[in-house]
């Protein structure tokens, strides 16, 4: 005669536990390999507590690489109370961060340039910069950086750059 255990649920739970352990041990090499290939560990290691905080946002800015091609770089920017356009411009004017520099990023925008303001109207983004912008090493490339970065937003079709409230195109003609 077959004797059934006095605690059938305990027996079922132990069977489930043994089978689960065998399954995990059997699949562990594949799981470990998939985790390594995903790059999750490196991503988590590259983020600091400050970057993950809710008072920061990730922005995409365009800098020039060693071949003078515009390349998009993702950087973290502290939220300054403005909108995404304002935060992105502030990040662009601050220049590339260390991670972007290691990837070859360079900026042609004068480092002491300040953002006076930016306004989106009828799909045109008006960007008002301080007079220091005119001292950029290559003004054409500096303008391209700003235009490319801001046109990456779906709501922006055109960028109008102002310097101390005057259109840059007028200042270039003088």
Coordinates of C-alpha atoms in Angstrom, one line a residue:
X1 CA 0.0 0.0 0.0
X2 CA 1.3 3.5 -1.0
X3 CA 1.6 5.9 1.9
X4 CA 0.7 9.6 1.1
X5 CA 2.6 12.2 3.0
X6 CA 0.8 13.8 5.9
X7 CA 1.4 17.3 4.4
X8 CA 0.7 17.1 0.6
X9 CA 1.2 20.9 0.1
X10 CA 4.6 20.8 1.7
X11 CA 5.5 17.9 -0.7
X12 CA 4.2 19.9 -3.7
X13 CA 6.1 23.0 -2.6
X14 CA 9.3 21.1 -2.2
X15 CA 8.9 19.5 -5.7
X16 CA 8.3 23.0 -7.2
X17 CA 11.4 24.4 -5.4
X18 CA 13.7 21.6 -6.6
X19 CA 12.4 21.9 -10.2
X20 CA 12.8 25.7 -10.1
X21 CA 16.4 25.5 -8.8
X22 CA 17.3 23.0 -11.5
X23 CA 15.8 25.2 -14.1
X24 CA 17.6 28.3 -12.9
X25 CA 20.9 26.4 -12.6
X26 CA 20.5 25.0 -16.1
X27 CA 19.7 28.4 -17.6
X28 CA 22.2 30.5 -15.6
X29 CA 25.0 30.6 -18.2
X30 CA 22.6 31.9 -20.8
X31 CA 21.1 34.5 -18.4
X32 CA 24.6 35.6 -17.4
X33 CA 25.7 35.9 -21.0
X34 CA 22.6 37.9 -22.0
X35 CA 23.1 40.2 -19.1
X36 CA 26.7 40.9 -20.1
X37 CA 25.8 41.5 -23.8
X38 CA 23.0 43.9 -22.9
X39 CA 25.4 46.4 -21.4
X40 CA 23.1 47.1 -18.4
X41 CA 26.0 46.9 -15.9
X42 CA 28.0 49.5 -17.7
X43 CA 25.0 51.8 -18.1
X44 CA 24.2 51.6 -14.4
X45 CA 27.8 52.2 -13.5
X46 CA 28.0 55.3 -15.7
X47 CA 25.1 57.0 -14.0
X48 CA 25.6 58.8 -10.7
X49 CA 22.9 59.5 -8.2
X50 CA 22.8 63.1 -9.4
X51 CA 22.1 62.0 -13.0
X52 CA 19.1 59.9 -12.0
X53 CA 17.6 62.6 -9.8
X54 CA 14.3 64.0 -11.0
X55 CA 15.7 67.5 -11.1
X56 CA 17.7 66.5 -14.2
X57 CA 16.8 65.7 -17.8
X58 CA 18.6 64.1 -20.6
X59 CA 19.1 66.3 -23.6
X60 CA 20.6 65.7 -27.0
X61 CA 23.1 68.3 -28.2
X62 CA 25.2 68.4 -31.3
X63 CA 28.9 69.0 -31.2
X64 CA 31.5 68.5 -33.9
X65 CA 33.8 65.5 -33.9
X66 CA 37.4 65.3 -35.1
X67 CA 36.3 65.2 -38.8
X68 CA 34.1 68.4 -38.2
X69 CA 30.9 66.4 -38.7
X70 CA 28.0 67.2 -36.3
X71 CA 27.3 64.3 -34.0
X72 CA 24.5 64.1 -31.4
X73 CA 25.5 63.5 -27.8
X74 CA 23.2 62.8 -24.9
X75 CA 24.1 64.7 -21.8
X76 CA 22.4 65.3 -18.4
X77 CA 21.2 68.8 -17.7
X78 CA 19.8 70.2 -14.4
X79 CA 16.3 71.4 -14.9
X80 CA 16.5 75.2 -14.7
X81 CA 12.7 75.8 -14.4
X82 CA 12.4 76.5 -18.1
X83 CA 11.2 74.2 -20.8
X84 CA 13.1 71.5 -22.7
X85 CA 14.4 74.1 -25.3
X86 CA 15.9 76.3 -22.6
X87 CA 17.6 73.4 -20.8
X88 CA 18.9 72.0 -24.1
X89 CA 20.4 75.4 -25.1
X90 CA 22.0 75.9 -21.6
X91 CA 23.6 72.4 -22.0
X92 CA 24.8 73.2 -25.5
X93 CA 26.3 76.5 -24.4
X94 CA 28.1 74.9 -21.4
X95 CA 30.0 72.7 -23.9
X96 CA 30.6 68.9 -24.0
X97 CA 30.8 67.0 -20.7
X98 CA 33.7 64.7 -20.0
X99 CA 32.0 61.6 -21.5
X100 CA 31.3 63.5 -24.8
X101 CA 34.9 64.9 -24.9
X102 CA 36.2 61.3 -24.6
X103 CA 34.1 60.5 -27.7
X104 CA 35.7 63.4 -29.6
X105 CA 33.1 66.2 -29.1
X106 CA 34.2 69.8 -29.6
X107 CA 32.2 73.0 -29.6
X108 CA 32.7 76.2 -31.7
X109 CA 30.5 78.3 -29.5
X110 CA 32.4 80.8 -27.4
X111 CA 32.5 79.4 -23.8
X112 CA 31.4 82.6 -22.1
X113 CA 28.2 82.9 -24.3
X114 CA 25.0 83.2 -22.2
X115 CA 21.5 82.4 -23.0
X116 CA 19.3 85.5 -22.6
X117 CA 16.1 83.7 -23.6
X118 CA 14.3 81.4 -26.1
X119 CA 10.8 81.5 -27.4
X120 CA 8.9 79.1 -29.7
X121 CA 6.4 80.8 -32.0
X122 CA 4.8 79.4 -35.2
X123 CA 7.4 76.5 -35.3
X124 CA 10.2 79.1 -35.2
X125 CA 12.5 79.1 -32.2
X126 CA 13.9 82.5 -31.4
X127 CA 17.2 82.1 -29.5
X128 CA 18.6 85.3 -27.9
X129 CA 22.3 85.0 -26.9
X130 CA 24.8 87.4 -25.3
X131 CA 27.2 89.4 -27.3
X132 CA 30.0 87.0 -26.4
X133 CA 28.6 84.6 -29.0
X134 CA 30.1 86.8 -31.7
X135 CA 33.5 85.9 -30.4
X136 CA 33.0 82.2 -31.3
X137 CA 36.1 80.8 -33.1
X138 CA 34.0 79.8 -36.2
X139 CA 30.7 81.6 -36.1
X140 CA 29.2 79.6 -39.0
X141 CA 29.9 76.3 -37.2
X142 CA 28.6 77.7 -33.9
X143 CA 25.3 78.7 -35.7
X144 CA 25.1 75.2 -37.3
X145 CA 25.5 73.6 -33.8
X146 CA 22.6 75.6 -32.4
X147 CA 20.4 75.1 -35.4
X148 CA 21.0 71.3 -35.7
X149 CA 20.5 70.8 -32.0
X150 CA 17.2 72.8 -31.8
X151 CA 15.8 71.4 -35.1
X152 CA 16.0 67.9 -33.6
X153 CA 12.8 68.8 -31.8
X154 CA 9.7 68.0 -33.7
X155 CA 8.0 71.3 -32.9
X156 CA 10.9 73.3 -34.3
X157 CA 11.2 73.9 -38.1
X158 CA 13.4 77.1 -38.1
X159 CA 15.8 78.7 -35.7
X160 CA 16.3 82.5 -35.5
X161 CA 19.4 83.5 -33.6
X162 CA 19.4 86.9 -31.9
X163 CA 22.4 88.6 -30.2
X164 CA 21.3 91.0 -27.5
X165 CA 17.9 91.2 -29.1
X166 CA 19.2 91.9 -32.7
X167 CA 19.0 89.4 -35.5
X168 CA 22.4 87.8 -36.1
X169 CA 21.9 88.2 -39.9
X170 CA 21.8 92.0 -39.4
X171 CA 24.9 92.0 -37.2
X172 CA 26.8 90.0 -39.8
X173 CA 26.1 92.6 -42.5
X174 CA 27.6 95.4 -40.5

